[in-house]
Tab-separated table of C-alpha atoms (C1' of nucleotides) in Angstrom:
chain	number	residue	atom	x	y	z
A	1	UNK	CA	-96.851	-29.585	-35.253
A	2	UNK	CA	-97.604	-26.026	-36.643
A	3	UNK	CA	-94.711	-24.903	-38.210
A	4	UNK	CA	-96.508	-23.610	-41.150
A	5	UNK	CA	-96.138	-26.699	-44.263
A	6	UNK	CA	-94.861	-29.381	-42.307
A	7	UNK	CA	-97.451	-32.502	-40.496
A	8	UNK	CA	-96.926	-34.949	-38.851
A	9	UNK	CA	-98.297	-38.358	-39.927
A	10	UNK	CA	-101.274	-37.868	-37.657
A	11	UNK	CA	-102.252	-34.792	-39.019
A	12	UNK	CA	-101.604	-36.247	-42.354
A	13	UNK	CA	-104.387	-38.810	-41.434
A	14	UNK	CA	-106.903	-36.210	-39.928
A	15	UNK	CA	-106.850	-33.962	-43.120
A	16	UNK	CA	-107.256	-36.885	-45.587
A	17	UNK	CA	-109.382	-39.206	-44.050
A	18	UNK	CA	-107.007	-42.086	-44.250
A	19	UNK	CA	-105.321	-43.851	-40.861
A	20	UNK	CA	-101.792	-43.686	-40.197
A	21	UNK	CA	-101.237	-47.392	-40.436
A	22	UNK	CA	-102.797	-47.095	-44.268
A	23	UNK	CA	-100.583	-43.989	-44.073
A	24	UNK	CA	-97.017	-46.309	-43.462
A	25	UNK	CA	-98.208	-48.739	-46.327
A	26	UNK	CA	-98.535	-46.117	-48.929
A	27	UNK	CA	-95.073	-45.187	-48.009
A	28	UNK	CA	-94.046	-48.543	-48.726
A	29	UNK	CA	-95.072	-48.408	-52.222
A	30	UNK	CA	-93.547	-45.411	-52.805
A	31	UNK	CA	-96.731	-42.792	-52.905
A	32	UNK	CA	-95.078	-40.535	-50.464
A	33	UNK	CA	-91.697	-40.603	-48.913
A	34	UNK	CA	-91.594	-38.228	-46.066
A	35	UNK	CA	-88.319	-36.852	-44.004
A	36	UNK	CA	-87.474	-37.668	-40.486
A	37	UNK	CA	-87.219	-35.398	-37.638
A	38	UNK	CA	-84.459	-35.940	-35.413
A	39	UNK	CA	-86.290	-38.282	-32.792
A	40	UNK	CA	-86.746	-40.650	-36.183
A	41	UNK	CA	-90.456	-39.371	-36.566
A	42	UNK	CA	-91.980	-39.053	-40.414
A	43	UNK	CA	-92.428	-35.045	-41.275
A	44	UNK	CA	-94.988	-34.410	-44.334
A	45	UNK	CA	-95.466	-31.891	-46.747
A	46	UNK	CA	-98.369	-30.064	-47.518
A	47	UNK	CA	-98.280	-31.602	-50.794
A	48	UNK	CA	-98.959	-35.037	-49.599
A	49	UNK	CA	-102.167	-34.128	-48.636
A	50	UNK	CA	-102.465	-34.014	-52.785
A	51	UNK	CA	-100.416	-36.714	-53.626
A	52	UNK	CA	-102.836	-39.091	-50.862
A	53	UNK	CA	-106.335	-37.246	-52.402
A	54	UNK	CA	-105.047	-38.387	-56.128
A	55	UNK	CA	-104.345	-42.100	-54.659
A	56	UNK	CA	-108.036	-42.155	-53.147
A	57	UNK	CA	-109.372	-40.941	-55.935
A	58	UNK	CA	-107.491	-42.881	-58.959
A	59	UNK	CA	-108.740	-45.912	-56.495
A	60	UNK	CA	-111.942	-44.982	-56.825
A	61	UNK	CA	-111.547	-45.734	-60.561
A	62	UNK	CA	-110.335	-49.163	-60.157
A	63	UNK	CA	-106.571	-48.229	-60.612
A	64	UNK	CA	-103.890	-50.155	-58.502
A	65	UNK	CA	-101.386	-48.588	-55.825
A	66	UNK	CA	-98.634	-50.174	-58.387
A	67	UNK	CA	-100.291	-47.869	-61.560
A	68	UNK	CA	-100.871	-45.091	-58.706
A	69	UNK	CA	-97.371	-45.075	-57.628
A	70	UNK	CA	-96.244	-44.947	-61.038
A	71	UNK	CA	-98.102	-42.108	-62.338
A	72	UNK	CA	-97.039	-39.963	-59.268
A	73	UNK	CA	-93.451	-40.733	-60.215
A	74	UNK	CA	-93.281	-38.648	-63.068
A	75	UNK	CA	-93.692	-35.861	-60.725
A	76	UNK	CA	-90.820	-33.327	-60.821
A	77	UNK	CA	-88.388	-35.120	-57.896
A	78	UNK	CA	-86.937	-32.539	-55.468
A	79	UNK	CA	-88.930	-30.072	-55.636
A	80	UNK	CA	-92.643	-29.140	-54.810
A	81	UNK	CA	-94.798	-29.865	-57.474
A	82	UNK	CA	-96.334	-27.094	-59.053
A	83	UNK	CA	-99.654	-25.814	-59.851
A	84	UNK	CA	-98.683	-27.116	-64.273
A	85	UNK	CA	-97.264	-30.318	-62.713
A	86	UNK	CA	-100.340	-31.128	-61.205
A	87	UNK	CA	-102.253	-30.450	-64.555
A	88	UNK	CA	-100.064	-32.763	-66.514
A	89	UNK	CA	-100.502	-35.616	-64.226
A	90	UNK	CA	-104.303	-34.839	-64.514
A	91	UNK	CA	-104.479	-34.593	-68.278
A	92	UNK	CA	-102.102	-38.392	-68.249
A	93	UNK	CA	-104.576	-40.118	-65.472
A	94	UNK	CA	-107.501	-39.084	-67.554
A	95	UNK	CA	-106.395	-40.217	-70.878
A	96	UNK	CA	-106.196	-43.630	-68.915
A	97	UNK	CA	-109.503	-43.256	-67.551
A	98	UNK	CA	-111.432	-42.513	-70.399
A	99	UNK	CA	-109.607	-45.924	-71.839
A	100	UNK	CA	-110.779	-47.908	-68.551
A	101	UNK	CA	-114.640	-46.478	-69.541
A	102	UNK	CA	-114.623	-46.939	-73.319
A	103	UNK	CA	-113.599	-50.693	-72.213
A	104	UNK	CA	-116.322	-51.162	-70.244
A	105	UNK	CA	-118.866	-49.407	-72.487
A	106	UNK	CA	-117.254	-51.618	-75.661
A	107	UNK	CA	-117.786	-54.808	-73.163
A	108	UNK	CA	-121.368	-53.479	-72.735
A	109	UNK	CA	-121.851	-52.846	-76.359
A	110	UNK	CA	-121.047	-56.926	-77.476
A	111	UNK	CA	-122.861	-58.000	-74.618
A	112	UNK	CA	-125.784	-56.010	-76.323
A	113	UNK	CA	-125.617	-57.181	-79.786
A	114	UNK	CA	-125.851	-60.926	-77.116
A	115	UNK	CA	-128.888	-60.065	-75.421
A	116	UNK	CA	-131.185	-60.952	-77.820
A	117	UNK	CA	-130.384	-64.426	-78.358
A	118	UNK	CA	-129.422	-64.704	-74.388
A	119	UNK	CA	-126.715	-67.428	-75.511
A	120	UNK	CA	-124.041	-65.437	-73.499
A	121	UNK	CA	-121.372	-68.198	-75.680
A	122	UNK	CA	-117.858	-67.779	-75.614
A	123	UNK	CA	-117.812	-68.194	-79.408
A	124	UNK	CA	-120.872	-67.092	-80.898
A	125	UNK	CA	-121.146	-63.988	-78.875
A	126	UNK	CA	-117.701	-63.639	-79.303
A	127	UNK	CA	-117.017	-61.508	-76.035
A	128	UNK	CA	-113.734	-62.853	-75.983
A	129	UNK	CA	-112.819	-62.336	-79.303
A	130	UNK	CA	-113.657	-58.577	-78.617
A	131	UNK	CA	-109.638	-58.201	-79.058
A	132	UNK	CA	-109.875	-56.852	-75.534
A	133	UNK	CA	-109.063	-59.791	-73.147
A	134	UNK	CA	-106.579	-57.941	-70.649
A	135	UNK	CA	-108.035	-58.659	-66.753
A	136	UNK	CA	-107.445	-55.188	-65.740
A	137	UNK	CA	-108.494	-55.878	-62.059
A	138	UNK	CA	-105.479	-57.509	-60.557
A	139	UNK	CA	-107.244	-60.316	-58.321
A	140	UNK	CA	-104.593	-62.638	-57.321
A	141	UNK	CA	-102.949	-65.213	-59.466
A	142	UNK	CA	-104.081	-65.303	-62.470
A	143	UNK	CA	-101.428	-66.413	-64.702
A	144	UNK	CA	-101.859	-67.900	-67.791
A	145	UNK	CA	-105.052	-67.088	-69.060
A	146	UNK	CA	-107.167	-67.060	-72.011
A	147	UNK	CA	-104.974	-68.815	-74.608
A	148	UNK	CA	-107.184	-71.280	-75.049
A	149	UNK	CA	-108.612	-71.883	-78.377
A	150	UNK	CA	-112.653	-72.184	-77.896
A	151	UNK	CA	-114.595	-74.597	-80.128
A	152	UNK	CA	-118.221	-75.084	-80.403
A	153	UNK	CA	-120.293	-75.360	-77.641
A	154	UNK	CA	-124.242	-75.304	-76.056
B	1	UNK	CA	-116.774	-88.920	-71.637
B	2	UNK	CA	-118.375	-88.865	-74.784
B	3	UNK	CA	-122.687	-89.398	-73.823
B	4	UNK	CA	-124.192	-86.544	-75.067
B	5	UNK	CA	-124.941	-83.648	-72.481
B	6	UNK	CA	-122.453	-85.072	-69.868
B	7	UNK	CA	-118.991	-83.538	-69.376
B	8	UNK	CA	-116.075	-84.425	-66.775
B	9	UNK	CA	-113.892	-81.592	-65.289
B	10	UNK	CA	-111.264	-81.793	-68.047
B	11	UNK	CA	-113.673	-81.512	-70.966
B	12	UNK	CA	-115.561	-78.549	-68.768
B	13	UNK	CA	-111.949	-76.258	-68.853
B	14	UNK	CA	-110.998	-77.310	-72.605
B	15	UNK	CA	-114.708	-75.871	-73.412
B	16	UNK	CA	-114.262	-72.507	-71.393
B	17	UNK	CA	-110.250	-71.994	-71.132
B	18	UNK	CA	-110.339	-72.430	-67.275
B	19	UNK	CA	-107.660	-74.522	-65.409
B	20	UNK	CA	-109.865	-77.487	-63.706
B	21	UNK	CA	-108.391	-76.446	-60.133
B	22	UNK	CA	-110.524	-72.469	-61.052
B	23	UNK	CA	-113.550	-74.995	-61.593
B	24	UNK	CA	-113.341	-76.695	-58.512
B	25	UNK	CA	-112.980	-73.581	-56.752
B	26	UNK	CA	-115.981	-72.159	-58.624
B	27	UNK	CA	-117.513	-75.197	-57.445
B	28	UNK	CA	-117.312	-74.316	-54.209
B	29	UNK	CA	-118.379	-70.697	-54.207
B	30	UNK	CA	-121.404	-72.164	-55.881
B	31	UNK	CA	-120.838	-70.550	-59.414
B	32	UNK	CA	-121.518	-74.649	-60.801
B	33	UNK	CA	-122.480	-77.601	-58.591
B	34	UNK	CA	-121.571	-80.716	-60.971
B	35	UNK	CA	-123.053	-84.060	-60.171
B	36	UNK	CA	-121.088	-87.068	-59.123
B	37	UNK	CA	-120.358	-90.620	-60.924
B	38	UNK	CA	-119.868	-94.050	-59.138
B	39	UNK	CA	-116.202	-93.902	-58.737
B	40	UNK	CA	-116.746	-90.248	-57.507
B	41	UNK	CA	-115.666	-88.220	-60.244
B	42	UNK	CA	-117.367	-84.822	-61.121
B	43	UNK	CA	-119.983	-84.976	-64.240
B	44	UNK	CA	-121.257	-81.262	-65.551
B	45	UNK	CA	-124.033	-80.777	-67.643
B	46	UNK	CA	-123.678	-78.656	-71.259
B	47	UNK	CA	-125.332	-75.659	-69.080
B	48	UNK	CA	-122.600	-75.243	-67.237
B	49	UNK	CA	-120.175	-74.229	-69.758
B	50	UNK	CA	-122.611	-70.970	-69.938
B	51	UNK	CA	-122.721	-70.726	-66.235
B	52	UNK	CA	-118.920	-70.549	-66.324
B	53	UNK	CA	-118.935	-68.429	-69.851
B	54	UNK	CA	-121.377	-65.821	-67.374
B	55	UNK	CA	-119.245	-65.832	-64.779
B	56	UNK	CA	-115.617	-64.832	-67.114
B	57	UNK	CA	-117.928	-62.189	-68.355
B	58	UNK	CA	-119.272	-60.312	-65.148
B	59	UNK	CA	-115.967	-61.101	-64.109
B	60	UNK	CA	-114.381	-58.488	-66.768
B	61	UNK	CA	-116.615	-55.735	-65.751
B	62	UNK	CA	-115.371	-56.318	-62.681
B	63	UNK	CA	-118.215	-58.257	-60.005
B	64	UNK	CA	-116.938	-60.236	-57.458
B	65	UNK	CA	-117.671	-64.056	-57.522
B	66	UNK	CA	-120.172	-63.868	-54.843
B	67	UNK	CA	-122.166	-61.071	-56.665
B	68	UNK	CA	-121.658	-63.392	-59.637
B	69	UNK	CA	-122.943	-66.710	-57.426
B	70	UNK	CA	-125.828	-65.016	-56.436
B	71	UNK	CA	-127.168	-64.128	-59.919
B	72	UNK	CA	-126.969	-67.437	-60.812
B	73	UNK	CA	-128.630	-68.376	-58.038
B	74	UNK	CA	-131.625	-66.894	-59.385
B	75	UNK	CA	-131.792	-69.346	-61.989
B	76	UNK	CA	-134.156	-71.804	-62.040
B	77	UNK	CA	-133.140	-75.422	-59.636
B	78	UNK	CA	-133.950	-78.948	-60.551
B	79	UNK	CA	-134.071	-78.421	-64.249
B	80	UNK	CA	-131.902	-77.171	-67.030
B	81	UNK	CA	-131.988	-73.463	-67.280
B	82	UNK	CA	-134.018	-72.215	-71.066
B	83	UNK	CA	-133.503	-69.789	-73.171
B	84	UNK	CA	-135.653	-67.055	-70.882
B	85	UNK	CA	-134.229	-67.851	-68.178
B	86	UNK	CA	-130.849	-66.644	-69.754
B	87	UNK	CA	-132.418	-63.798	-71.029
B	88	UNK	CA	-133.995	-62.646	-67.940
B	89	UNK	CA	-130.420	-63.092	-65.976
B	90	UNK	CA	-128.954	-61.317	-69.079
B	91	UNK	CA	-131.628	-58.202	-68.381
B	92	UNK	CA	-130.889	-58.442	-64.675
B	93	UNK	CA	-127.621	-58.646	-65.298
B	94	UNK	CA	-127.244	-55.512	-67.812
B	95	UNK	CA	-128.751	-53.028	-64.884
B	96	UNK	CA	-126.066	-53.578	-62.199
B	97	UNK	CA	-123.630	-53.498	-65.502
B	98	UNK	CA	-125.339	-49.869	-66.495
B	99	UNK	CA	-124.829	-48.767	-62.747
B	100	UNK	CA	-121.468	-49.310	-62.738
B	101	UNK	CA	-120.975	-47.718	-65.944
B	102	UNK	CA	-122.960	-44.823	-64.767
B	103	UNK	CA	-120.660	-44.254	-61.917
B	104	UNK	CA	-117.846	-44.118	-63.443
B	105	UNK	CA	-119.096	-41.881	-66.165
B	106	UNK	CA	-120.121	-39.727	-63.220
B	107	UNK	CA	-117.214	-39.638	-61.515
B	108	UNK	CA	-115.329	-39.030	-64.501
B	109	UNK	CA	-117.605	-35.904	-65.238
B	110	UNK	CA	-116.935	-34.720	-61.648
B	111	UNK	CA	-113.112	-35.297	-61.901
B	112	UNK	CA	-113.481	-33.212	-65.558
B	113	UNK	CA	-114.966	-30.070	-63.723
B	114	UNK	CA	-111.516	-30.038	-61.820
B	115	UNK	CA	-109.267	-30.503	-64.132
B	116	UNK	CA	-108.651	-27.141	-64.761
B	117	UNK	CA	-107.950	-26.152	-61.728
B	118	UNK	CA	-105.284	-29.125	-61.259
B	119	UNK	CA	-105.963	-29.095	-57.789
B	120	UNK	CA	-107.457	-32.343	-56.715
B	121	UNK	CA	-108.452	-31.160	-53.668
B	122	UNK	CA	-110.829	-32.872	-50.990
B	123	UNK	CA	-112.645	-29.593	-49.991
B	124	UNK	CA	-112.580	-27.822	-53.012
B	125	UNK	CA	-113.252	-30.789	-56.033
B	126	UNK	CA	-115.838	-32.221	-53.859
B	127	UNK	CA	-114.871	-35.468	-55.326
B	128	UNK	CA	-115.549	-36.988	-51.901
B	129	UNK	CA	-118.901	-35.326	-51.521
B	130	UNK	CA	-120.567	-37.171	-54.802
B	131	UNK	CA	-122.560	-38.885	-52.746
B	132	UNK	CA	-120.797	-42.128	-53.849
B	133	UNK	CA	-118.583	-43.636	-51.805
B	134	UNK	CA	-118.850	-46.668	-52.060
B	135	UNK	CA	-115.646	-48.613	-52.839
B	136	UNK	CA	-116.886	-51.341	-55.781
B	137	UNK	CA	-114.047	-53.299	-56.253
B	138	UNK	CA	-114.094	-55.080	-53.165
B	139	UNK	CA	-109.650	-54.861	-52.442
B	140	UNK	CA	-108.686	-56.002	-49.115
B	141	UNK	CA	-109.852	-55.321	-45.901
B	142	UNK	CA	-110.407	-51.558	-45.185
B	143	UNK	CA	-113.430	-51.898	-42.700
B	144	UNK	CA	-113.625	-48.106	-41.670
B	145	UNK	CA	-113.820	-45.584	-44.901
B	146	UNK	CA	-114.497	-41.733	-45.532
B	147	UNK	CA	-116.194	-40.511	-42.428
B	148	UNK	CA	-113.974	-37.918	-41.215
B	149	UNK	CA	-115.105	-34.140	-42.010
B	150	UNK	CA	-112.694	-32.629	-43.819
B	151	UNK	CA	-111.281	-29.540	-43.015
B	152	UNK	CA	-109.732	-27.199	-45.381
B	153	UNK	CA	-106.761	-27.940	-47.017
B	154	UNK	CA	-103.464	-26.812	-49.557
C	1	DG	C1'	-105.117	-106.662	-66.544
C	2	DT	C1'	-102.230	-103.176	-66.356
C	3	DA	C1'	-99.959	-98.651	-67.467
C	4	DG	C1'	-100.726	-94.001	-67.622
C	5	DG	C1'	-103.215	-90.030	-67.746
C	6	DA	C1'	-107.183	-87.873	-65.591
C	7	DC	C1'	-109.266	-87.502	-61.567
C	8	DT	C1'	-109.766	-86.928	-56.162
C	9	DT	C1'	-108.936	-84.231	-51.572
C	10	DC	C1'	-106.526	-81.319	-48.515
C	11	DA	C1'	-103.235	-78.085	-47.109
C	12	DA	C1'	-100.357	-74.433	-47.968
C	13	DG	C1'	-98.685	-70.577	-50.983
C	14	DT	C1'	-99.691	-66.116	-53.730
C	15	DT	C1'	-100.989	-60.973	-54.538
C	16	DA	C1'	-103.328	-56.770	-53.235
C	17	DA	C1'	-104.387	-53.600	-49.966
C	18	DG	C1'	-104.556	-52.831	-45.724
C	19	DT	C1'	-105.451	-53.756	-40.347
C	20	DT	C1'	-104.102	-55.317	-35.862
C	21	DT	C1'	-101.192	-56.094	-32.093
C	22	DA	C1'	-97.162	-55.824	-29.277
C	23	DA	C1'	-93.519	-53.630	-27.269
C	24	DG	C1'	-91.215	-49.812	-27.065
C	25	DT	C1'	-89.813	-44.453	-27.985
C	26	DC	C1'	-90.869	-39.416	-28.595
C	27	DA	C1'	-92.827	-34.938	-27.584
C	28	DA	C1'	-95.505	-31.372	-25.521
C	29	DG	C1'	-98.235	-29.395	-21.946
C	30	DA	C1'	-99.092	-28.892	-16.766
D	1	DT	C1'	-89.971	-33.210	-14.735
D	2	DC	C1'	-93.327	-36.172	-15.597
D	3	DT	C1'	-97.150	-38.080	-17.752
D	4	DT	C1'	-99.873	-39.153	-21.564
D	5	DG	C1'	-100.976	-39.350	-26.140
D	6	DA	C1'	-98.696	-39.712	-30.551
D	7	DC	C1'	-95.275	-41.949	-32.713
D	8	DT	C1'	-91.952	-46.058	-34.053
D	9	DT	C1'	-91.073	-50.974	-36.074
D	10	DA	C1'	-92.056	-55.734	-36.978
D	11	DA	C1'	-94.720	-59.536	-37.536
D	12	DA	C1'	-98.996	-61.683	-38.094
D	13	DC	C1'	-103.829	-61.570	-39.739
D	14	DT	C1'	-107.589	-60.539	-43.373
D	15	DT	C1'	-110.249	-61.190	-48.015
D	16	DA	C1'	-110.515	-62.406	-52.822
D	17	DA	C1'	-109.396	-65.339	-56.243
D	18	DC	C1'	-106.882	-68.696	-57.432
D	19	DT	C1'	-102.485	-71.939	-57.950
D	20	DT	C1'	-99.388	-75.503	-56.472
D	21	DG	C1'	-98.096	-79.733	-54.463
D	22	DA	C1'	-98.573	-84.146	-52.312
D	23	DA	C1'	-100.504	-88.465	-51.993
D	24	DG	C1'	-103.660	-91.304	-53.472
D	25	DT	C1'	-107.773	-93.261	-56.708
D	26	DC	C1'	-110.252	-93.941	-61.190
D	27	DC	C1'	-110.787	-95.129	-65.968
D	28	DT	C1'	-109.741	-96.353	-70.449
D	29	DA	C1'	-107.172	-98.007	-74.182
D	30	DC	C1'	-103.961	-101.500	-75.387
DNA sequence: GTAGGACTTCAAGTTAAGTTTAAGTCAAGA
DNA sequence: TCTTGACTTAAACTTAACTTGAAGTCCTAC
C-alpha cells in the first residue's frame, strides 16, 4: 500500500507500535472503524495513526478503552478531523486528567494529615470519608461497594 | 465472637465494608492470614482490620494486590504489628505513592507542551520518548510493548 | 437438642484488555 | 502464474480482582 493516505492494518501497526491483533480489538470497541477494500481487507486513514497515539497515551494515564472510545466519539463523524478538532479533544481529555491527579494528590494529602499517628483507620483517618470513594480503576467486579457504615475500631 | 481481640470473618467485613468472600480471597494472596478455631472456622486478630483498611487504601491509588501483599509482608511475623511498625510501612508506603504521583504530573507536563500544537503525535510530542514507559496499572496481558522505532508520521 | 444463620470449600463465572492459534483468503513481486 | 507473506475470522486462553453458587458443616440462642 502507497497510495498516498491510505494503510493497511500492517502498516497501521508498524507506524504506531501496536500489533495488528491489538489493532482488530480496538476496532471492536469502536476506536477506529476502517473501510474495506474489495478483497474484504481493512483500509486506514492517516488519521488513525492519531486516533491509536491518543488511545496509548490516555492509557498511559489510567483511562479505560470504554472512556477512550468515548472521548474520540465526539470527533466530527464523516469527515477528517481537523487540526481545531484535535485541540478540543485535547483541551476535554485534560480537564479529566488534571481531575484524575488532583484525586490522587487529595488522597495523598489525608493520608498525610494520617502519617503521624500511623493509625491508617477507616474512621479516624477518615480516608473514606474524603467524599471521594469512586474506584476509578475498573478491576473486575466490584459491585456494591463502600456503603457500609464504619464504626469504631483498633 | 465477642473475647476481646478475636474476630470471625463476618465481624472482620462489618468492621472494613468488605464482602467475607473479598476476605477470603485476600486471604489467599496473603494480604491477612487469620488463625483457625476447633471446628475450623477463621479467627482474625484486631490488626487485621488495619491490614485490610491498608490494603482499600493503596488500592485507590491504584497498586495491585501483590504490590500491596508484599508491603505487608515487611511487617513484623509472630507478633502483633506496633505503632512504628505502621509508621515505617506508612513512610515506605508514601515514596512509591510520591512516584506515582510524580509520573503522572510528568506526563501531564509533557502532554501540556503539546497541546498547542493539537497534534499528538509519536515523533513529534515525544510522549513515547519520556523515558517512562512503563505501563503501571498492570491491565491484561500485553507481554511485548513500545519497542518499535518510530518513523515519521501525519 | 434443634433450628437457623454463619461458616466452610471448591468450581465456575465476570470484566478488561489483549494474545494466540487455526484454518483459510488476498495481493504483489519474480 | 505462482508463491509467499500479509491478511481474514472465530474461538479459546491470559491476568487481576473478585463474585456467585452448590453442597455441606458449625455454633449459638431458644
Amino acid at each position: 500500500m502507497d497510495h498516498a493516505n491510505i494503510l493497511t492494518i500492517g502498516e497501521l501497526a508498524d507506524r504506531t507500535g501496536l500489533t495488528t491483533s491489538a489493532i482488530r480489538f480496538y476496532e471492536t470497541k469502536g476506536i477506529v472503524t476502517p473501510n474495506r477494500n474489495a478483497g474484504g481487507q481493512r483500509r486506514f486513514m492517516r488519521a488513525d495513526i492519531r486516533r491509536l497515539s491518543f488511545a496509548l497515551i490516555a492509557q498511559e494515564f489510567g483511562f479505560t478503552i470504554k472512556e477512550i472510545a468515548d472521548q474520540l466519539a465526539t470527533l466530527p463523524p464523516g469527515r477528517a478531523p481537523n487540526k481545531s478538532d484535535w485541540q478540543r479533544l485535547s483541551q476535554q481529555f485534560k480537564v479529566q486528567l488534571d481531575e484524575r491527579i488532583a484525586r490522587m494528590e487529595r488522597l495523598r494529602s489525608t493520608l498525610d494529615g494520617c502519617m503521624g499517628c500511623g493509625c491508617l483507620s477507616l474512621t479516624k483517618c477518615s480516608l473514606y470519608n474524603a467524599g471521594d470513594a469512586a474506584n476509578i480503576y475498573g478491576r473486575g467486579p466490584r459491585f456494591i461497594y463502600g456503603d457500609k457504615s464504619f464504626s469504631e475500631e483498633s
